[in-house]
Coordinates of C-alpha atoms in Angstrom, one line a residue:
M212 CA 19.4 -71.1 47.3
S213 CA 20.2 -69.9 43.8
V214 CA 20.2 -72.0 40.7
D215 CA 22.7 -71.9 37.9
S216 CA 21.2 -71.4 34.5
G217 CA 23.1 -74.3 33.1
Q218 CA 21.0 -76.6 35.3
L219 CA 17.8 -75.5 33.5
H220 CA 19.1 -75.7 30.0
E221 CA 16.3 -78.1 28.9
G222 CA 13.8 -75.2 29.1
R223 CA 10.1 -75.1 29.0
S224 CA 7.7 -75.5 26.1
F225 CA 6.3 -72.0 26.2
D226 CA 4.8 -71.4 22.7
P227 CA 3.0 -68.0 22.5
Y228 CA 2.8 -68.4 18.7
G229 CA 1.0 -71.7 18.8
A230 CA -0.3 -73.7 21.8
H231 CA -0.4 -70.7 24.1
R232 CA -1.3 -68.0 21.6
D233 CA -4.8 -67.2 22.9
D234 CA -4.1 -67.8 26.6
P235 CA -0.4 -67.5 27.6
Y236 CA -1.3 -66.4 31.1
S237 CA -2.8 -69.7 32.5
F238 CA 0.5 -71.4 31.5
L239 CA 2.6 -68.6 33.0
A240 CA 0.6 -68.3 36.2
D241 CA 0.9 -72.1 36.7
I242 CA 4.6 -72.3 36.1
G243 CA 5.3 -69.1 37.9
E244 CA 4.3 -70.8 41.2
T245 CA 7.3 -73.1 41.1
E246 CA 9.6 -71.6 38.5
P247 CA 9.1 -67.9 38.2
V248 CA 12.1 -67.5 35.9
F249 CA 12.4 -70.2 33.2
Y250 CA 14.1 -70.7 29.9
A251 CA 12.0 -70.8 26.7
P252 CA 13.9 -72.4 23.9
L253 CA 11.5 -71.2 21.2
L254 CA 12.2 -67.6 22.3
N255 CA 15.8 -68.2 23.2
A256 CA 15.2 -66.1 26.3
W257 CA 14.7 -66.4 30.0
C258 CA 11.1 -65.6 30.8
V259 CA 10.5 -63.6 34.0
T260 CA 7.0 -63.9 35.4
R261 CA 6.9 -62.3 38.9
R262 CA 6.3 -58.6 39.2
E263 CA 9.0 -58.0 41.9
D264 CA 11.7 -59.6 39.7
M265 CA 10.6 -57.5 36.6
V266 CA 10.6 -54.3 38.6
A267 CA 14.1 -55.1 39.9
V268 CA 15.4 -55.6 36.4
L269 CA 13.7 -52.5 35.1
R270 CA 15.2 -50.4 37.9
D271 CA 18.7 -51.8 37.2
D272 CA 20.1 -49.9 34.2
R273 CA 23.7 -50.8 35.1
N274 CA 23.3 -54.5 34.7
F275 CA 20.6 -54.7 32.0
S276 CA 20.5 -53.1 28.6
A277 CA 17.4 -52.1 26.6
R278 CA 19.3 -51.8 23.3
D279 CA 17.9 -55.1 22.0
H280 CA 14.4 -54.9 23.5
N281 CA 12.5 -55.8 20.4
P282 CA 11.7 -59.4 19.3
R283 CA 14.0 -61.0 16.8
P284 CA 13.0 -63.1 13.8
A285 CA 13.3 -66.8 14.5
V286 CA 14.7 -67.6 11.1
A287 CA 17.6 -66.0 9.1
L288 CA 16.7 -63.1 6.8
P289 CA 18.2 -62.6 3.4
E290 CA 21.4 -60.4 3.8
D291 CA 19.9 -57.5 1.9
V292 CA 16.7 -57.6 4.0
S293 CA 18.7 -57.8 7.2
R294 CA 20.8 -54.8 6.1
M295 CA 17.6 -52.7 5.4
L296 CA 16.1 -53.8 8.7
R297 CA 19.2 -52.4 10.5
T298 CA 19.5 -49.2 8.6
W299 CA 16.0 -48.0 7.6
R300 CA 16.0 -45.4 10.4
G301 CA 19.5 -44.4 9.6
A302 CA 22.9 -46.0 10.2
G303 CA 23.3 -46.8 13.9
A304 CA 20.1 -45.0 14.8
L305 CA 18.1 -46.1 17.8
A306 CA 14.7 -45.2 19.0
V307 CA 14.3 -44.0 22.6
G308 CA 13.1 -47.4 23.8
S309 CA 16.5 -48.9 22.8
L310 CA 18.7 -46.2 24.4
D311 CA 20.5 -46.8 27.6
P312 CA 21.8 -44.1 30.0
P313 CA 23.2 -41.5 29.6
E314 CA 22.0 -41.1 26.0
H315 CA 18.4 -42.0 27.0
A316 CA 17.8 -39.2 29.4
R317 CA 18.2 -36.2 27.0
I318 CA 16.0 -37.7 24.2
R319 CA 13.4 -38.8 26.7
E320 CA 13.2 -35.4 28.4
I321 CA 12.5 -33.7 25.1
L322 CA 10.0 -36.3 24.0
N323 CA 8.1 -35.8 27.3
I324 CA 7.2 -32.2 26.3
G325 CA 4.7 -33.6 23.8
F326 CA 2.8 -35.6 26.4
T327 CA 2.6 -33.2 29.4
P328 CA -0.8 -33.1 31.1
A329 CA -1.5 -29.7 29.7
R330 CA -0.8 -30.8 26.1
V331 CA -2.8 -33.9 26.5
R332 CA -5.8 -31.9 27.8
A333 CA -5.5 -29.5 24.9
F334 CA -5.7 -32.4 22.5
E335 CA -8.7 -34.0 24.1
P336 CA -11.4 -32.3 21.9
T337 CA -9.6 -33.7 18.8
I338 CA -9.6 -37.2 20.3
R339 CA -13.3 -37.0 21.1
A340 CA -14.1 -35.7 17.6
I341 CA -12.3 -38.6 16.0
A342 CA -14.0 -41.2 18.3
D343 CA -17.4 -39.7 17.6
D344 CA -16.9 -39.7 13.9
L345 CA -15.7 -43.3 13.7
V346 CA -18.3 -44.7 16.0
E347 CA -21.0 -43.1 13.9
R348 CA -19.6 -44.6 10.8
A349 CA -19.4 -48.1 12.4
A350 CA -22.9 -47.8 13.7
V351 CA -24.5 -48.0 10.2
A352 CA -23.9 -51.8 10.1
P353 CA -25.8 -54.2 12.3
E354 CA -22.7 -56.4 12.6
F355 CA -19.1 -55.4 12.1
D356 CA -15.5 -56.2 13.0
F357 CA -14.7 -53.8 15.8
I358 CA -10.9 -54.1 15.2
T359 CA -11.0 -52.9 11.6
A360 CA -14.0 -50.7 11.8
F361 CA -13.0 -48.8 14.9
A362 CA -10.0 -49.8 17.1
V363 CA -7.3 -49.6 14.4
P364 CA -8.4 -46.5 12.5
Y365 CA -9.2 -44.7 15.7
S366 CA -5.8 -45.3 17.3
L367 CA -3.9 -44.6 14.1
E368 CA -5.8 -41.4 13.3
V369 CA -5.3 -40.1 16.9
I370 CA -1.5 -40.5 17.0
C371 CA -1.0 -39.3 13.4
R372 CA -3.2 -36.2 14.1
R373 CA -1.1 -35.5 17.2
L374 CA 2.1 -35.8 15.1
G375 CA 0.7 -33.7 12.3
I376 CA 0.6 -36.4 9.6
P377 CA -2.0 -35.8 6.9
D378 CA -4.9 -38.2 6.7
E379 CA -3.9 -39.4 3.2
Y380 CA -0.9 -41.1 4.8
L381 CA -2.8 -43.1 7.4
D382 CA -3.1 -46.3 5.2
R383 CA 0.6 -46.2 4.5
C384 CA 1.6 -45.7 8.1
R385 CA -0.6 -48.7 8.9
M386 CA 1.0 -50.8 6.2
W387 CA 4.6 -49.8 7.2
S388 CA 3.8 -50.8 10.8
E389 CA 2.5 -54.2 9.7
Q390 CA 5.6 -54.7 7.5
R391 CA 7.8 -54.0 10.6
I392 CA 5.9 -56.6 12.6
E393 CA 6.3 -59.2 9.9
L394 CA 10.0 -58.8 9.8
M395 CA 10.7 -58.5 13.5
M396 CA 8.4 -61.5 14.4
L397 CA 9.1 -63.8 11.5
Q398 CA 8.7 -67.4 12.7
R399 CA 9.1 -69.4 9.6
H400 CA 10.8 -69.3 6.2
T401 CA 8.9 -66.9 3.9
D402 CA 9.2 -66.0 0.2
P403 CA 12.3 -63.7 0.0
D404 CA 10.5 -61.4 -2.4
R405 CA 7.8 -60.8 0.2
L406 CA 10.5 -60.0 2.8
R407 CA 12.2 -57.6 0.5
E408 CA 8.9 -55.9 -0.1
C409 CA 8.5 -55.4 3.6
A410 CA 12.1 -54.2 4.0
R411 CA 11.6 -51.7 1.2
G412 CA 8.5 -50.5 2.9
L413 CA 10.5 -49.8 6.0
M414 CA 13.0 -47.8 4.0
D415 CA 10.1 -45.8 2.7
F416 CA 8.9 -45.3 6.3
G417 CA 12.3 -43.9 7.3
A418 CA 12.3 -41.6 4.2
F419 CA 8.8 -40.4 5.0
A420 CA 9.8 -39.5 8.6
R421 CA 12.8 -37.5 7.3
S422 CA 10.6 -35.6 4.9
L423 CA 8.2 -34.6 7.6
V424 CA 11.0 -33.3 9.7
R425 CA 12.4 -31.2 6.9
E426 CA 9.0 -29.7 6.3
R427 CA 8.5 -28.9 10.0
L428 CA 12.0 -27.4 10.3
A429 CA 11.2 -25.0 7.5
S430 CA 7.6 -24.4 8.5
P431 CA 6.5 -25.3 12.1
Q432 CA 2.9 -26.2 12.7
D433 CA 0.7 -26.9 15.7
D434 CA 1.8 -30.6 16.1
L435 CA 4.1 -32.8 18.0
I436 CA 6.9 -33.0 15.4
S437 CA 7.2 -29.2 15.4
E438 CA 7.3 -29.2 19.2
L439 CA 10.2 -31.6 19.3
L440 CA 12.1 -29.5 16.8
H441 CA 11.4 -26.1 18.2
D442 CA 9.9 -26.1 21.7
G443 CA 12.3 -28.0 23.9
K444 CA 13.0 -27.0 27.5
A445 CA 15.8 -24.4 28.0
G446 CA 16.4 -24.4 24.3
Q447 CA 16.9 -28.2 24.1
T448 CA 15.3 -29.7 21.0
L449 CA 15.9 -32.8 18.9
T450 CA 18.1 -32.6 15.9
A451 CA 16.6 -33.4 12.5
D452 CA 18.1 -36.9 12.6
E453 CA 17.0 -37.6 16.2
A454 CA 13.4 -36.5 15.4
S455 CA 13.3 -38.7 12.3
V456 CA 14.4 -41.7 14.3
Q457 CA 11.6 -41.3 16.9
I458 CA 8.7 -40.6 14.5
P459 CA 8.1 -44.2 13.3
T460 CA 8.2 -45.5 16.9
L461 CA 5.6 -42.9 18.0
I462 CA 3.4 -44.0 15.1
F463 CA 3.9 -47.7 15.7
A464 CA 3.7 -47.8 19.5
G465 CA 1.1 -45.1 19.6
H466 CA -1.5 -46.9 17.6
M467 CA -0.7 -50.6 17.8
T468 CA -0.9 -51.0 21.6
C469 CA -4.0 -48.8 21.9
A470 CA -5.9 -50.7 19.2
E471 CA -4.9 -54.0 20.9
A472 CA -6.0 -52.8 24.3
L473 CA -9.4 -51.6 22.9
G474 CA -10.1 -55.0 21.4
T475 CA -9.2 -56.9 24.6
I476 CA -11.2 -54.5 26.8
L477 CA -14.3 -54.7 24.7
F478 CA -14.2 -58.5 24.3
Q479 CA -13.7 -59.1 28.0
Q480 CA -16.5 -56.8 29.0
L481 CA -19.0 -58.0 26.4
Q482 CA -18.5 -61.6 27.5
S483 CA -18.7 -60.8 31.2
P484 CA -21.9 -61.6 33.1
G485 CA -22.9 -57.9 33.3
G486 CA -22.1 -57.3 29.7
W487 CA -21.9 -53.9 28.1
A488 CA -24.9 -52.7 30.1
E489 CA -22.7 -52.2 33.1
V490 CA -20.6 -49.6 31.2
V491 CA -23.7 -47.9 29.7
D492 CA -25.4 -47.4 33.1
G493 CA -22.2 -46.3 34.9
T494 CA -21.9 -49.4 37.1
I495 CA -18.4 -49.7 35.7
A496 CA -16.6 -46.4 35.0
A497 CA -14.6 -46.1 31.8
R498 CA -11.4 -45.6 33.8
E499 CA -11.9 -48.7 35.8
L500 CA -12.6 -50.7 32.7
V501 CA -9.4 -49.4 31.1
E502 CA -7.2 -50.2 34.0
E503 CA -8.6 -53.7 34.5
G504 CA -8.2 -54.4 30.8
L505 CA -4.6 -53.4 30.9
R506 CA -4.0 -55.6 33.9
F507 CA -5.9 -58.6 32.7
D508 CA -4.3 -58.8 29.2
S509 CA -1.6 -56.3 28.6
P510 CA -1.4 -55.2 24.9
L511 CA 2.3 -55.6 25.2
A512 CA 2.8 -58.9 26.9
G513 CA 6.5 -58.3 27.6
M514 CA 9.7 -56.6 26.6
Y515 CA 13.2 -57.9 26.3
R516 CA 16.4 -56.9 28.2
T517 CA 20.0 -58.1 27.9
A518 CA 22.3 -58.8 30.8
V519 CA 25.5 -56.9 30.4
R520 CA 27.3 -58.8 33.1
D521 CA 26.7 -62.0 35.1
V522 CA 23.5 -61.5 37.1
V523 CA 21.0 -63.3 39.4
V524 CA 17.3 -62.9 38.6
G525 CA 14.8 -64.7 40.8
N526 CA 17.5 -67.0 42.2
V527 CA 18.7 -68.0 38.7
H528 CA 22.3 -67.2 37.8
M529 CA 22.6 -65.9 34.2
A530 CA 25.7 -65.2 32.2
A531 CA 26.5 -61.9 30.6
G532 CA 24.7 -61.7 27.3
S533 CA 21.7 -63.6 28.4
R534 CA 18.4 -62.4 27.0
L535 CA 15.4 -61.9 29.3
L536 CA 11.8 -61.5 28.4
L537 CA 10.0 -59.5 31.1
L538 CA 6.4 -60.7 30.9
Y539 CA 4.5 -57.6 31.9
G540 CA 1.2 -59.3 31.3
A541 CA 2.1 -62.1 33.7
A542 CA 2.6 -59.5 36.4
G543 CA -1.1 -58.9 36.4
W544 CA -1.7 -62.6 37.2
D545 CA 1.0 -62.8 39.9
S546 CA -0.8 -64.5 42.8
R547 CA 1.7 -63.1 45.3
S548 CA 0.6 -59.5 44.4
P549 CA -2.6 -58.2 46.0
G550 CA -5.4 -57.2 43.7
C551 CA -4.6 -59.7 41.0
P552 CA -7.8 -61.8 40.5
A553 CA -7.7 -64.7 38.1
G554 CA -10.8 -63.4 36.3
F555 CA -11.6 -60.1 34.6
S556 CA -13.0 -57.9 37.3
P557 CA -13.2 -54.1 36.7
G558 CA -13.8 -51.9 39.7
S559 CA -12.5 -54.5 42.2
G560 CA -9.4 -52.5 43.1
S561 CA -6.9 -54.3 40.9
A562 CA -3.2 -54.0 41.5
T563 CA -1.2 -51.5 39.5
H564 CA -0.2 -53.2 36.3
L565 CA 3.0 -53.1 34.2
A566 CA 1.3 -52.6 30.9
F567 CA 3.2 -49.3 30.5
G568 CA 6.5 -50.7 31.8
H569 CA 8.4 -49.3 34.7
G570 CA 11.5 -47.3 35.4
I571 CA 13.3 -45.0 33.0
H572 CA 11.5 -46.7 30.0
F573 CA 8.0 -46.3 31.5
C574 CA 5.7 -45.4 28.5
L575 CA 6.1 -41.6 28.0
G576 CA 2.6 -41.5 26.4
A577 CA 0.8 -43.4 29.2
G578 CA -1.5 -40.5 30.2
F579 CA -2.3 -39.9 26.5
A580 CA -3.1 -43.6 26.0
R581 CA -5.3 -43.8 29.1
L582 CA -7.3 -40.8 27.9
Q583 CA -7.6 -42.2 24.4
L584 CA -8.9 -45.5 25.7
E585 CA -11.4 -43.9 28.1
I586 CA -12.8 -41.6 25.3
A587 CA -13.2 -44.5 23.0
I588 CA -15.2 -46.5 25.6
Q589 CA -17.4 -43.4 26.4
A590 CA -18.1 -42.8 22.7
I591 CA -19.1 -46.5 22.1
A592 CA -21.2 -46.7 25.2
T593 CA -23.1 -43.5 24.3
R594 CA -23.7 -44.4 20.7
M595 CA -24.1 -48.2 20.9
P596 CA -25.7 -49.0 24.3
G597 CA -27.0 -52.4 23.1
L598 CA -23.6 -53.7 21.8
T599 CA -23.2 -57.5 22.0
L600 CA -20.8 -60.1 20.7
A601 CA -21.8 -61.6 17.4
P602 CA -22.8 -65.3 17.4
G603 CA -20.0 -67.7 16.5
S604 CA -16.6 -68.9 17.8
P605 CA -14.6 -66.7 20.1
P606 CA -11.9 -64.5 18.5
H607 CA -8.3 -65.6 18.2
H608 CA -5.0 -63.8 18.6
R609 CA -2.5 -63.1 15.9
P610 CA 0.9 -64.8 16.1
V611 CA 2.7 -61.6 16.9
F612 CA 3.9 -62.1 20.5
P613 CA 4.7 -60.2 22.6
L614 CA 2.0 -58.1 21.1
R615 CA -1.5 -59.3 22.0
A616 CA -3.6 -58.5 19.0
L617 CA -7.0 -60.1 18.2
T618 CA -7.4 -61.1 14.5
E619 CA -11.0 -59.7 14.6
L620 CA -13.8 -59.0 17.1
R621 CA -17.2 -59.3 15.5
V622 CA -20.0 -57.4 17.3
C623 CA -23.7 -56.7 16.8
Y624 CA -25.5 -53.5 17.2
S625 CA -29.2 -52.7 16.6
G626 CA -29.5 -49.6 14.5
D627 CA -33.0 -49.0 16.1
E628 CA -31.3 -47.2 19.0
H629 CA -31.5 -43.7 17.8
P630 CA -29.1 -41.0 19.0
E631 CA -31.8 -38.8 20.4
G632 CA -32.9 -41.6 22.7
R633 CA -29.5 -42.5 24.1
R634 CA -28.1 -41.6 27.4
E635 CA -24.9 -39.5 27.6
I636 CA -22.1 -41.2 29.4
P637 CA -20.4 -38.8 31.9
T638 CA -16.9 -37.8 31.1
I639 CA -14.4 -39.4 33.6
R640 CA -11.7 -37.0 34.9

């Protein structure tokens, strides 16, 4: 028997910014047993927790729109800030993740050329060189924050090198990405001057993307931006404006989620009974560790969709215009799906996760991201076989839901483990 959404208007106290920030999934798994679709007043959205319901929505492009898939600020922004947030990419411009059919298909097809298996394999030596360089730099300290010393700079340098962005712009790309997060996920009133600073940063981000496109149009190089402008299938390429719109998203999504996943994977394995030694000795393969980390705590806990007409999701009637949050991370904890253990269990045959989404908006860089994560784990295990968690309180998550980002992850490493005495971890294909 279906339920009308009006009967559930009181909602549930799901607070991923506060009470449930570090562990949203215990709450979601518990409520999902009896109420797999529930209204969260704090998010002003219907939260969908079961895998089958999420997949059904993601396959239904006629009834659900992705145009408003990003989180919204919970408080009103100053009018000038709101205007800049709407127009920093260009008036009316939408990144591929916000496009619905039929506009989505052409842009997506061209973007895919940059992440074919052949192009990913060709870029693998560059990824390995970046990982080896950064892990060597981190290894000089007996204790360090893994997030700032490795995860973030590694993920950012890899995607920017693929795009062809010079290293001197890495810090600015990171800052612009953080400013975007601050505006999109604002939860309380903030100094308007700070908000204007963030908005002006996004305007600079958009201008930077346009300048890169102009340069590659005039002088193509061996990078992704040039491929999008010059190498499309059957002569199909992105226009200058279309390419400029996609670049910030490729930078943002390409490094934020990878850095977050690395932090989660390392933390979960370091605190597991077998510790890091199971990765070093090959008991747990890098690929198995990556897939379990993505299932257990997806770096993107969810994505929004909007009902374009009256719909039923999980036996709940929703009116047109209703906003849904598809909780990808909760799908990995769905007790009705096989291979979803409650604990972190790499190598146990975990179910296919939704960390990369599903349907037409499945992450176009999924293969690239998987390789990037595996290479990082291999490099760390090879260079730092004795890695452990630093003493102290467990790490906490930043209030940036639906992203799942640790504030820091302090680890210890004994510098007495010299490179000539370490075991080479086999490459996983």
